[in-house]
C-alpha cells in the first residue's frame, strides 16, 4: 500500500503480514476490517522502528492554531514568560530578544496585577493557509477593574508547529511597540474616628515636614554643622540625613525631606529655622489629637509590610498603603481603610494618553463614631498618668464605654511621624512599660470581687445577708489542716458580722468563710455564667477573666482566697464593670459597646445573671461602702449623687510572710439612680503600698465620675 504525504520523496511501502505481525496463524473468522486496521498500525510501528521520525511528525496532528493561542495565554497566567517566548516565530525572535520580551510582558502584566485571564475563541473554523489568523476575545482582572477586548493573533507554521507572529498588540490591541502601559493612582483618605460628641480621636491633619535645601546650607563646614544640629533636634542619624542629601535627584534648589513632626511647638519650629538650609512645609498625615491620653485606645497606623500584602491579597492594599496596627485603628480597619483610585492607560512616546484601559475611582474610608467621651478619657488619663495602672468608664444602663485608659501611655503620633531607634529602645526599656496595654489585660481584683462573691452566694441561697457569722478576730483559718496559713482582715468593726458590715468594712474573713459555704462547684459554675473563661463580646479584644490557671479551684484555701478576690482570680477591668452593671439592671449583665449609635438600646450579655431580688440585695450592701461615713469608699461620696462602690487591695507576693510584694489598689463605683449622665468607673494602680492603699485610687476614680456628672 502506498501513502503520499504531499511532499517529494515521501512515498514508502507498508507490508501487512498477519503472521509476521501477530506471531501465529490468522483465524479466518476474524473480521477482515480488523486485519486491515491492525496491519496499518503495525506498519507504522515498523516504520518507526526503522527511524521514520519525520514521517511520524507528519502523521500525527499538529496542535491547532486555536489551541496554541489558548496555551500561550495559559502561560501568561502562570507568568512563564520564557516559555511564551519559545512559542514565537523565528521572524518575531529576530525583532525582540528573550530578555526584552520577558521584561516587557512581566512589567505590563504584573504591573497591572493581571489575573484570571480568559480567552474565548469563536466556534472552531477551518483555518487554511499559512499564516493563519485567530480571532479571540480576552478578559482579565486588574488592580483597577476588569479589562475586556477583542483581538487577533497571526501564527506561522514552522516545522509542523504553529508559531506566533508577536508584537505588543497581542498584549493590548492599541499597544504599539513604542508605547507604554502606565498606572496612575488617585489618593483616597482614611476615615476619621470621632468620639460620641464629634471630637476627633484619629484623623487626617496637618503636620510639618522638615527638610533641607542644599544650596542654602553654606560651605562644607557649615553643612556639616547644620547636619549635626538637625540630627540632634530630630533624633535621626547624621548618616540618614547625608544619604537623603546624596540622592540622585537632589539639586541645589531641591527640598529634601528629612522627617515629619507634629505642628504647634512654636519654640521647636523657631529653633529649627535657625539651622542654615532648613525649610518647614505643611504636610498631610494621620494625627491623634489626644496623644498619649488615648494612645492605647486609638492605636496607630503604619505602612504595610510585604507580609501584610501577602495576607491581604485582593483587599485593595498596595506598597504605599497604611494599616491599623492596634486599638481602634486596627479594630475598625475594614471600615476606615481607603481604596486608592487606579487608572490604567496606554501612553505614547510623549506621554499622551492613547487609551484608558481601566479605571477604578478612589473610595475614601468610612468615618467611625465611638462611644468614648474625649473629656472623660483625658480626665481619666490625667488622674492615673503618674502611676502604672488602668481605668475604664461605662454607662451602666446602656453599656456605652466612655473611657479606656492605660498608664503610662505612648504618643501614637510618634509612630506615624517616625521614631528614632533611641526613642524606640527607651520605650521598650522603660520599667513602667508604657507600651503595655493594661486595660485589655486581667488583674487580681482584690476586694472589688466581694460584690461578685456576694452575688453568687445570695443568688444560690447560701449567703443570708442578715446572718451574723460571729466575730473571730483579725486572723482566721478554718482548722489546723491549713497549717500556718491564715486569712487576715484589717478592721475590727464589732460583733455583728453580717453582709452589710462585711462589705462596708471590707472584711476578708467574712467572704472567705462564705466562699467555703458556697463550695468550689457552685462558685465555678456561677462565675462561668458571669462570663469567666469566655471572650468578652467587644470590638477590642480583651483578655478573658479566669478564676484558676486550669479552670478548677483545687483547695479550700484557694476557694477561701477566691471569696475576697485573691487566690488565682484574674479579672479584666471592663468585664468587672459589666458584672457590676447587673446590680442596677435587675440582675442582667449589660454588654459593653464601643460603636456609637443614636438612641441605641442596651444589649444584654448575660440575661438574669442573678435574680432581680439578688441584684437589689447586693446593691443595697454596696451602697453602704460609699454612703456610710465609715465605709472604705466614703471619700468617693459626691453630693446629690447616690453611688454604690467597692474598694480593693490585692496583695501580690510569693508567700503570706513576704513583705516585698506589691499591692494593687482598686476602686469601682456606679451611679444607681436614673439621671441623664449615668456612669460606672473602675480604676487600678499597680502598687499602692506606700501611697495609702486603695484610698489613693478612690480619689482618682471619684474625680473621673465628677468630671462626667457635673
XYZ file of C-alpha atoms in Angstrom:
710
model
C 0.000 0.000 0.000
C 1.294 3.396 -0.934
C 0.822 6.613 1.099
C 1.534 10.033 -0.240
C 2.101 12.823 2.369
C 2.096 15.562 -0.228
C 5.822 16.143 -0.374
C 8.527 14.874 -2.740
C 10.298 11.741 -1.566
C 7.572 10.979 0.953
C 6.363 7.699 -0.611
C 7.007 4.441 1.226
C 5.531 0.921 1.068
C 3.858 -0.792 4.005
C 3.758 -4.593 4.058
C 0.922 -6.151 6.027
C 1.525 -9.762 7.028
C -0.655 -11.001 9.836
C 1.541 -13.934 10.661
C 4.617 -11.770 10.884
C 2.843 -9.205 12.943
C 0.993 -11.373 15.419
C 3.274 -14.408 15.512
C 0.720 -17.089 14.654
C -1.899 -18.491 12.305
C -4.558 -15.974 11.468
C -8.120 -17.134 12.255
C -10.205 -16.688 9.149
C -13.423 -15.977 11.046
C -11.930 -12.749 12.253
C -13.209 -9.547 10.668
C -11.075 -8.622 7.706
C -11.507 -4.999 8.522
C -9.785 -5.636 11.777
C -6.862 -7.131 9.894
C -6.514 -4.059 7.734
C -6.539 -1.742 10.730
C -4.121 -3.905 12.547
C -1.934 -4.044 9.532
C -1.781 -0.322 9.155
C -0.996 0.158 12.810
C 1.655 -2.455 12.699
C 3.079 -0.887 9.602
C 3.518 2.373 11.385
C 5.324 0.612 14.184
C 7.665 -0.960 11.728
C 8.390 2.364 10.131
C 9.160 3.970 13.495
C 11.443 1.190 14.343
C 13.170 1.899 11.123
C 13.763 5.531 12.162
C 10.999 7.293 10.239
C 10.809 10.182 12.718
C 9.926 12.805 10.122
C 7.132 10.678 8.858
C 5.788 10.273 12.400
C 5.748 14.020 12.933
C 3.888 14.406 9.722
C 1.458 11.651 10.536
C 0.326 12.976 13.929
C -1.965 16.011 14.217
C -0.319 19.388 14.582
C -1.647 21.443 17.540
C -4.453 23.541 16.081
C -3.744 27.288 15.992
C -6.679 27.962 18.302
C -5.155 25.700 20.949
C -1.793 27.404 20.501
C -3.430 30.739 21.331
C -5.008 29.274 24.453
C -1.744 27.676 25.511
C 0.061 30.997 25.130
C -2.281 32.837 27.442
C -2.214 29.977 29.927
C 1.496 30.701 30.205
C 0.731 34.402 30.699
C -1.466 33.447 33.660
C 1.382 31.343 35.060
C 3.950 34.144 34.445
C 6.114 31.758 32.446
C 7.492 34.380 30.075
C 10.439 32.295 28.880
C 8.103 29.570 27.662
C 5.941 32.204 25.993
C 8.995 33.364 24.080
C 9.627 29.795 22.883
C 6.227 29.928 21.126
C 7.255 32.888 18.935
C 8.039 32.615 15.246
C 11.612 32.936 14.080
C 10.891 36.287 12.493
C 9.489 37.577 15.801
C 12.535 36.362 17.703
C 14.727 38.318 15.309
C 12.853 41.514 16.266
C 12.970 41.106 20.063
C 15.315 39.288 22.416
C 14.092 36.917 25.093
C 15.276 39.365 27.773
C 13.369 42.338 26.354
C 10.328 40.195 25.656
C 10.299 38.906 29.208
C 10.782 42.365 30.701
C 8.013 43.959 28.632
C 5.454 41.271 29.342
C 6.368 40.979 33.010
C 6.330 44.735 33.602
C 2.937 45.138 31.985
C 1.068 42.072 33.208
C 2.421 42.131 36.751
C 2.391 45.912 36.916
C -1.372 45.979 36.377
C -1.793 42.833 38.529
C -3.368 40.896 35.687
C -5.018 37.621 36.689
C -7.909 35.344 35.766
C -7.014 35.770 32.091
C -9.684 34.114 29.972
C -9.702 33.569 26.217
C -12.821 32.944 24.198
C -12.487 31.798 20.584
C -15.497 31.505 18.274
C -16.618 28.088 17.193
C -13.878 26.171 15.508
C -13.482 27.122 11.925
C -11.138 25.506 9.491
C -8.164 27.786 9.206
C -6.368 27.314 5.945
C -3.197 28.665 4.525
C -0.016 29.827 6.114
C -0.017 32.138 8.029
C -3.397 31.915 9.758
C -5.170 34.496 11.903
C -7.078 33.520 15.042
C -9.654 35.964 16.374
C -10.470 35.850 20.082
C -11.983 37.772 22.998
C -9.955 38.328 26.138
C -10.836 39.332 29.705
C -8.609 39.854 32.714
C -8.880 41.192 36.231
C -6.513 44.028 37.138
C -5.688 46.339 40.043
C -8.306 48.724 38.645
C -11.141 46.720 37.195
C -11.840 44.075 34.584
C -10.423 44.722 31.132
C -12.052 43.070 28.130
C -11.387 43.424 24.432
C -11.380 41.657 21.078
C -8.087 40.842 19.459
C -6.418 38.611 16.899
C -3.189 36.696 16.593
C -1.295 35.686 13.473
C 0.532 32.350 13.500
C 3.133 30.855 11.149
C 3.606 27.144 10.572
C 7.223 26.253 11.166
C 8.445 22.631 11.197
C 4.908 21.395 11.511
C 4.053 23.637 14.508
C 2.196 26.921 14.686
C 4.365 29.779 15.931
C 3.202 33.253 16.932
C 3.987 36.396 14.991
C 4.375 38.575 18.059
C 4.269 42.285 18.664
C 2.900 44.420 21.526
C -0.626 44.474 20.089
C -1.016 40.925 21.378
C -0.937 42.388 24.898
C -3.466 45.107 24.038
C -4.752 45.888 20.515
C -3.723 49.586 20.638
C -0.376 48.988 22.285
C 2.378 49.744 19.791
C 5.904 48.560 20.496
C 6.952 52.129 21.272
C 4.023 52.773 23.633
C 3.884 52.186 27.374
C 1.268 50.953 29.776
C 1.059 53.308 32.737
C -0.701 53.105 36.093
C -1.964 56.348 37.585
C -3.017 56.470 41.240
C -5.572 58.756 42.857
C -5.148 59.022 46.625
C -8.077 58.386 48.929
C -8.399 59.471 52.556
C -8.614 57.186 55.550
C -11.779 57.530 57.596
C -11.826 59.663 60.737
C -12.506 58.293 64.225
C -14.768 60.582 66.269
C -15.822 60.419 69.888
C -19.511 60.453 70.857
C -19.597 64.283 70.656
C -17.811 64.639 67.315
C -14.330 65.246 68.742
C -11.573 63.820 66.527
C -9.687 60.940 68.116
C -7.819 59.960 64.938
C -7.947 61.764 61.632
C -6.121 63.297 58.737
C -4.448 66.532 59.720
C -1.588 68.890 59.062
C 1.928 68.140 60.244
C 5.268 69.792 59.496
C 7.739 68.225 57.116
C 11.267 69.291 57.993
C 13.623 69.385 55.030
C 16.859 70.864 53.736
C 17.671 72.968 50.670
C 21.324 72.039 49.891
C 22.128 75.305 48.126
C 21.257 77.271 51.273
C 23.321 75.251 53.728
C 26.619 77.088 53.147
C 30.106 75.657 52.645
C 31.187 72.171 53.649
C 31.946 73.129 57.236
C 28.605 74.908 57.649
C 26.817 71.994 56.010
C 28.407 69.502 58.408
C 27.418 71.625 61.393
C 23.847 72.009 60.095
C 23.519 68.244 59.632
C 24.840 67.589 63.125
C 22.472 70.063 64.761
C 19.453 68.896 62.762
C 20.188 65.259 63.581
C 20.142 66.061 67.287
C 16.906 68.030 67.148
C 15.034 65.479 65.049
C 16.591 62.420 66.710
C 17.776 60.971 63.421
C 21.254 59.853 62.458
C 23.638 62.132 60.593
C 24.147 59.286 58.146
C 20.438 59.229 57.312
C 20.494 62.971 56.549
C 23.635 62.638 54.410
C 22.080 59.761 52.472
C 18.971 61.851 51.799
C 21.079 64.757 50.543
C 23.092 62.391 48.357
C 20.112 61.038 46.424
C 20.449 61.231 42.635
C 17.535 63.634 42.197
C 18.886 66.257 44.597
C 19.848 69.654 43.147
C 20.971 72.797 44.971
C 17.425 74.164 44.993
C 15.722 70.852 45.860
C 13.667 70.443 49.019
C 14.993 67.265 50.629
C 12.529 65.933 53.236
C 14.145 64.616 56.410
C 11.372 63.994 58.959
C 7.792 64.913 59.811
C 6.987 66.439 63.199
C 3.822 67.491 64.969
C 2.711 71.029 64.314
C 2.242 73.561 67.089
C 5.525 73.543 69.005
C 6.464 77.114 68.158
C 9.684 77.078 70.171
C 10.988 73.984 68.398
C 9.931 75.306 64.997
C 11.803 78.562 65.624
C 14.941 76.642 66.646
C 14.795 74.519 63.512
C 14.606 77.593 61.305
C 17.875 78.884 62.766
C 19.703 75.982 61.082
C 21.012 77.015 57.629
C 19.089 75.379 54.810
C 16.165 74.150 56.921
C 12.703 74.613 55.453
C 9.356 73.685 57.015
C 6.466 72.633 54.794
C 2.921 71.711 55.731
C 2.083 68.085 55.016
C -0.927 65.835 55.487
C -0.713 62.778 57.720
C -2.590 60.782 60.344
C -2.839 62.704 63.613
C -4.012 61.809 67.106
C -5.096 64.984 68.944
C -5.318 63.339 72.402
C -1.787 61.970 72.108
C -0.757 59.675 74.949
C -4.108 60.164 76.720
C -5.691 57.836 74.173
C -2.649 56.129 72.680
C -3.569 52.578 73.706
C -7.193 53.217 72.782
C -6.737 54.698 69.310
C -3.669 52.703 68.395
C -1.854 53.894 65.277
C -1.281 53.206 61.591
C 1.895 52.145 59.852
C 2.993 51.315 56.325
C 2.060 47.831 55.158
C 4.735 45.178 55.011
C 5.314 42.500 52.412
C 3.741 40.042 54.845
C 0.663 42.276 55.122
C 0.294 42.415 51.356
C 0.509 38.651 51.110
C -2.186 38.171 53.758
C -4.418 40.904 52.358
C -4.257 39.997 48.681
C -7.240 41.303 46.722
C -8.172 43.692 49.561
C -7.093 46.864 47.765
C -3.783 47.361 49.589
C -0.589 48.307 47.776
C 3.010 49.081 48.644
C 2.197 52.639 49.749
C -0.841 51.748 51.874
C -1.073 52.118 55.651
C -2.840 49.762 58.032
C -4.117 49.980 61.601
C -1.674 48.303 63.962
C -3.567 48.387 67.256
C -6.520 49.848 69.124
C -9.434 51.419 67.266
C -7.328 51.787 64.111
C -6.966 48.034 63.934
C -10.449 47.118 65.193
C -12.174 49.238 62.543
C -9.609 48.799 59.764
C -12.167 47.360 57.351
C -14.306 50.496 57.611
C -11.579 53.095 57.923
C -9.284 51.944 55.145
C -9.422 53.889 51.891
C -9.133 52.389 48.433
C -6.956 54.495 46.167
C -8.227 55.115 42.670
C -6.381 53.435 39.808
C -6.292 54.297 36.116
C -4.519 52.047 33.605
C -3.686 53.761 30.324
C -1.730 53.306 27.128
C 0.557 56.293 26.579
C 2.580 57.203 23.506
C 6.215 58.263 23.363
C 5.383 61.799 24.520
C 3.160 60.659 27.412
C -0.143 61.404 25.727
C -2.975 59.044 26.610
C -3.913 56.809 23.703
C -6.457 54.701 25.540
C -7.788 54.244 29.055
C -7.884 50.521 29.640
C -9.435 50.529 33.116
C -10.431 52.983 35.796
C -11.396 52.478 39.430
C -12.329 55.708 41.211
C -10.890 56.470 44.641
C -13.012 55.470 47.637
C -12.444 57.299 50.899
C -12.621 55.253 54.060
C -15.755 55.479 56.193
C -15.804 57.605 59.324
C -16.352 55.805 62.619
C -18.036 57.271 65.695
C -17.369 55.606 69.030
C -18.995 55.876 72.453
C -15.835 57.305 74.043
C -16.121 60.750 75.656
C -12.878 62.601 74.911
C -13.152 64.722 78.056
C -13.673 61.692 80.301
C -10.795 59.955 78.503
C -8.448 62.900 79.141
C -9.549 63.240 82.770
C -9.008 59.539 83.388
C -5.550 59.682 81.859
C -4.583 62.765 83.845
C -5.710 61.095 87.078
C -3.623 57.971 86.503
C -0.763 59.402 84.426
C 1.752 59.312 87.280
C 1.249 55.626 88.027
C 1.320 52.372 86.124
C -2.347 51.472 86.051
C -5.607 51.457 84.182
C -9.088 52.955 84.271
C -12.343 52.326 82.436
C -15.676 54.126 82.431
C -19.041 52.924 81.140
C -22.676 53.909 81.212
C -24.044 51.015 83.331
C -27.512 51.282 81.748
C -26.546 51.373 78.076
C -23.149 49.667 78.122
C -21.577 52.592 76.241
C -17.882 52.706 77.090
C -16.848 56.275 77.926
C -13.121 55.820 78.547
C -10.382 53.200 78.340
C -7.048 54.270 79.756
C -3.691 52.586 80.232
C -0.909 54.438 82.008
C 1.756 55.361 81.309
C 0.795 55.711 77.676
C 2.607 56.408 74.456
C 2.017 59.083 71.867
C 0.747 57.402 68.663
C 1.869 60.457 66.682
C 5.443 59.307 67.232
C 4.761 56.038 65.448
C 3.187 57.757 62.471
C 5.736 60.575 62.099
C 8.759 58.383 62.614
C 10.522 57.193 65.719
C 14.266 57.006 66.238
C 15.914 53.793 67.370
C 16.913 55.540 70.586
C 13.319 56.528 71.319
C 12.048 53.044 70.492
C 14.615 51.461 72.769
C 13.767 53.905 75.543
C 10.074 52.956 75.362
C 10.889 49.249 75.429
C 13.364 49.537 78.276
C 11.163 51.775 80.448
C 10.437 49.881 83.679
C 6.895 51.259 83.760
C 6.070 49.502 80.441
C 4.380 52.349 78.518
C 3.840 50.048 75.532
C 1.821 47.577 77.612
C -1.940 47.952 77.246
C -3.232 47.401 80.760
C -6.956 47.761 80.106
C -7.020 44.695 77.847
C -5.273 42.528 80.464
C -6.544 40.740 83.554
C -5.516 41.556 87.126
C -6.013 40.235 90.659
C -9.146 42.216 91.667
C -8.773 42.155 95.436
C -11.831 43.214 97.419
C -13.700 44.616 94.400
C -14.517 40.937 93.866
C -16.520 40.783 97.113
C -19.516 42.220 95.278
C -19.306 39.270 92.884
C -18.939 36.702 95.701
C -21.964 38.249 97.405
C -23.971 37.931 94.171
C -23.001 34.252 93.828
C -23.808 33.386 97.415
C -27.056 35.341 97.751
C -28.382 34.047 94.423
C -27.560 30.477 95.409
C -29.416 30.935 98.690
C -26.235 30.286 100.659
C -25.417 33.785 101.908
C -28.087 35.128 104.242
C -27.411 38.879 104.346
C -28.817 39.141 107.866
C -26.949 36.191 109.336
C -24.331 37.074 111.938
C -21.367 34.769 111.415
C -19.829 35.920 114.679
C -16.613 37.712 115.387
C -13.479 35.565 115.016
C -10.778 38.248 115.241
C -8.497 39.750 112.616
C -6.843 36.443 111.683
C -8.671 33.207 110.925
C -8.255 29.752 109.486
C -10.811 27.004 109.045
C -8.875 24.482 111.059
C -5.382 23.157 111.724
C -5.276 21.465 108.314
C -4.405 24.875 106.891
C -1.072 24.817 108.686
C 0.433 28.261 109.001
C -1.983 29.846 106.528
C -4.465 32.402 107.891
C -6.891 34.807 106.290
C -6.435 38.279 107.744
C -8.516 41.442 107.753
C -7.817 44.997 108.899
C -10.831 46.353 110.769
C -12.484 45.242 113.990
C -15.983 46.601 113.476
C -17.739 44.766 116.286
C -19.653 41.605 116.953
C -22.218 41.856 114.166
C -20.531 40.083 111.248
C -23.164 40.238 108.509
C -23.089 41.090 104.820
C -23.588 44.843 105.074
C -20.869 45.282 107.701
C -18.521 42.921 105.917
C -18.999 44.934 102.723
C -18.763 48.321 104.442
C -15.519 47.491 106.231
C -14.209 45.089 103.563
C -13.910 42.033 105.799
C -11.766 39.383 104.114
C -12.567 36.752 106.721
C -16.341 37.039 106.216
C -16.078 36.454 102.472
C -13.563 33.625 102.912
C -15.962 31.843 105.277
C -18.914 32.401 102.929
C -16.907 31.142 99.955
C -16.297 27.849 101.753
C -20.044 27.546 102.329
C -20.715 28.263 98.645
C -18.341 25.486 97.600
C -15.999 25.169 94.657
C -18.511 23.638 92.251
C -21.141 26.334 92.751
C -18.517 29.081 92.663
C -17.036 27.791 89.408
C -20.431 27.274 87.775
C -21.714 30.703 88.725
C -18.541 32.545 87.708
C -18.683 30.877 84.314
C -22.276 32.090 83.979
C -20.896 35.612 84.623
C -18.567 35.302 81.620
C -15.407 33.902 83.199
C -13.247 31.866 80.807
C -15.214 33.492 77.984
C -14.259 36.154 75.479
C -15.897 39.473 76.221
C -18.099 40.446 73.245
C -16.395 43.732 72.465
C -14.814 45.387 69.431
C -11.401 45.401 71.114
C -10.030 42.026 72.150
C -9.953 41.733 75.941
C -8.207 39.001 77.861
C -10.724 36.589 79.351
C -11.231 36.666 83.119
C -10.323 33.449 84.960
C -10.645 32.035 88.477
C -7.892 29.415 88.165
C -4.921 28.550 85.985
C -6.516 25.286 84.873
C -10.205 26.101 85.350
C -10.579 24.229 88.650
C -10.457 25.518 92.233
C -8.350 22.795 93.794
C -8.263 23.506 97.530
C -10.136 25.039 100.459
C -7.508 27.723 100.851
C -7.806 28.696 97.188
C -11.598 28.771 97.482
C -11.429 30.949 100.622
C -8.993 33.335 98.899
C -11.243 33.455 95.845
C -14.051 34.761 98.029
C -12.252 38.057 98.603
C -10.584 38.365 95.198
C -7.244 36.734 95.812
C -6.041 33.226 95.056
C -5.841 32.780 91.297
C -8.685 35.113 90.327
C -7.841 37.430 87.408
C -10.398 39.923 86.100
C -10.441 42.285 83.158
C -11.483 45.823 84.262
C -14.181 46.186 81.603
C -15.561 42.763 82.466
C -15.747 43.891 86.099
C -17.829 46.907 85.031
C -20.137 44.597 83.085
C -20.597 42.336 86.131
C -21.355 45.305 88.384
C -23.965 46.509 85.875
C -26.235 43.648 86.995
C -26.779 45.442 90.309
C -28.588 48.338 88.592
C -30.268 46.321 85.821
C -32.386 43.821 87.752
C -29.758 41.106 87.509
C -28.915 41.494 83.795
C -25.280 41.980 82.828
C -25.049 44.685 80.160
C -22.732 44.151 77.215
C -20.086 46.870 76.821
C -20.309 48.594 73.428
C -17.851 50.811 71.600
C -19.564 51.716 68.318
C -21.840 54.724 68.820
C -25.489 54.526 67.799
C -28.131 57.179 68.358
C -30.721 56.050 70.890
C -29.304 52.547 70.847
C -30.993 50.053 73.142
C -28.831 48.318 75.707
C -27.543 44.876 74.767
C -27.753 42.247 77.455
C -24.740 39.969 77.598
C -25.873 37.688 80.434
C -29.635 37.739 80.916
C -30.621 37.218 84.538
C -27.078 36.542 85.663
C -28.710 36.771 89.076
C -32.307 37.363 90.071
C -33.665 40.885 90.363
C -34.029 40.328 94.113
C -30.393 39.268 94.460
C -29.256 42.290 92.455
C -31.264 44.606 94.711
C -29.885 42.976 97.885
C -26.257 43.226 96.822
C -26.770 46.791 95.573
C -28.017 47.908 98.985
C -24.961 46.405 100.652
C -22.585 48.019 98.154
C -24.243 51.409 98.714
C -23.008 51.359 102.294
C -19.385 51.344 101.121
C -19.812 54.975 99.997
C -22.933 56.194 101.743
C -21.852 55.040 105.223
C -19.307 57.566 106.579
C -17.344 54.598 107.979
C -17.257 52.789 104.655
C -13.928 52.148 102.963
C -15.132 54.166 99.963
C -16.784 57.034 101.829
C -14.301 59.562 100.438
C -15.824 58.970 96.989
C -19.154 60.475 98.064
C -20.485 63.088 95.610
C -23.130 65.453 96.954
C -26.501 64.860 95.377
C -25.432 61.594 93.723
C -26.128 58.095 95.028
C -23.437 55.572 94.136
C -22.534 52.042 95.090
C -18.903 51.099 95.204
C -16.153 48.846 96.431
C -12.522 49.358 97.323
C -9.913 46.692 96.800
C -6.305 45.933 97.639
C -4.748 42.898 96.015
C -1.542 41.595 97.541
C 0.938 40.170 95.052
C 3.560 38.224 96.985
C 5.417 34.948 96.999
C 4.112 33.810 100.391
C 1.962 35.033 103.255
C 5.079 36.210 105.065
C 6.510 38.036 102.046
C 6.872 41.749 102.779
C 8.418 42.747 99.451
C 5.399 42.206 97.209
C 3.263 44.915 95.632
C -0.285 45.919 96.483
C -2.637 46.639 93.628
C -5.101 49.333 94.577
C -8.661 49.257 93.161
C -11.871 51.208 93.339
C -15.120 50.752 91.441
C -18.189 52.977 91.714
C -21.510 53.172 89.906
C -24.466 55.551 89.845
C -27.696 53.851 90.897
C -30.462 56.310 90.136
C -31.973 57.433 86.859
C -30.183 60.546 85.703
C -29.078 61.979 82.341
C -25.434 61.053 82.767
C -25.014 57.680 84.425
C -21.562 56.287 84.892
C -19.613 53.384 86.305
C -15.857 53.792 86.762
C -13.146 51.338 87.749
C -9.505 52.162 88.345
C -6.416 50.199 89.316
C -2.897 51.303 90.283
C -0.287 48.553 90.202
C 1.347 49.373 93.534
C -0.202 51.492 96.294
C 1.719 50.039 99.208
C 3.406 53.344 100.030
C 0.611 55.566 98.716
C -2.213 54.972 101.144
C -3.675 51.776 99.778
C -6.938 51.718 97.854
C -7.902 55.187 99.094
C -5.225 56.511 96.709
C -7.228 55.112 93.812
C -10.614 56.055 95.269
C -9.992 59.755 94.819
C -8.847 59.314 91.260
C -11.931 57.328 90.308
C -14.183 59.837 92.065
C -12.641 62.684 90.062
C -13.391 60.860 86.824
C -17.025 60.382 87.825
C -17.315 64.039 88.855
C -15.960 65.231 85.504
C -18.801 63.441 83.752
C -21.607 64.079 86.207
C -21.090 67.787 86.769
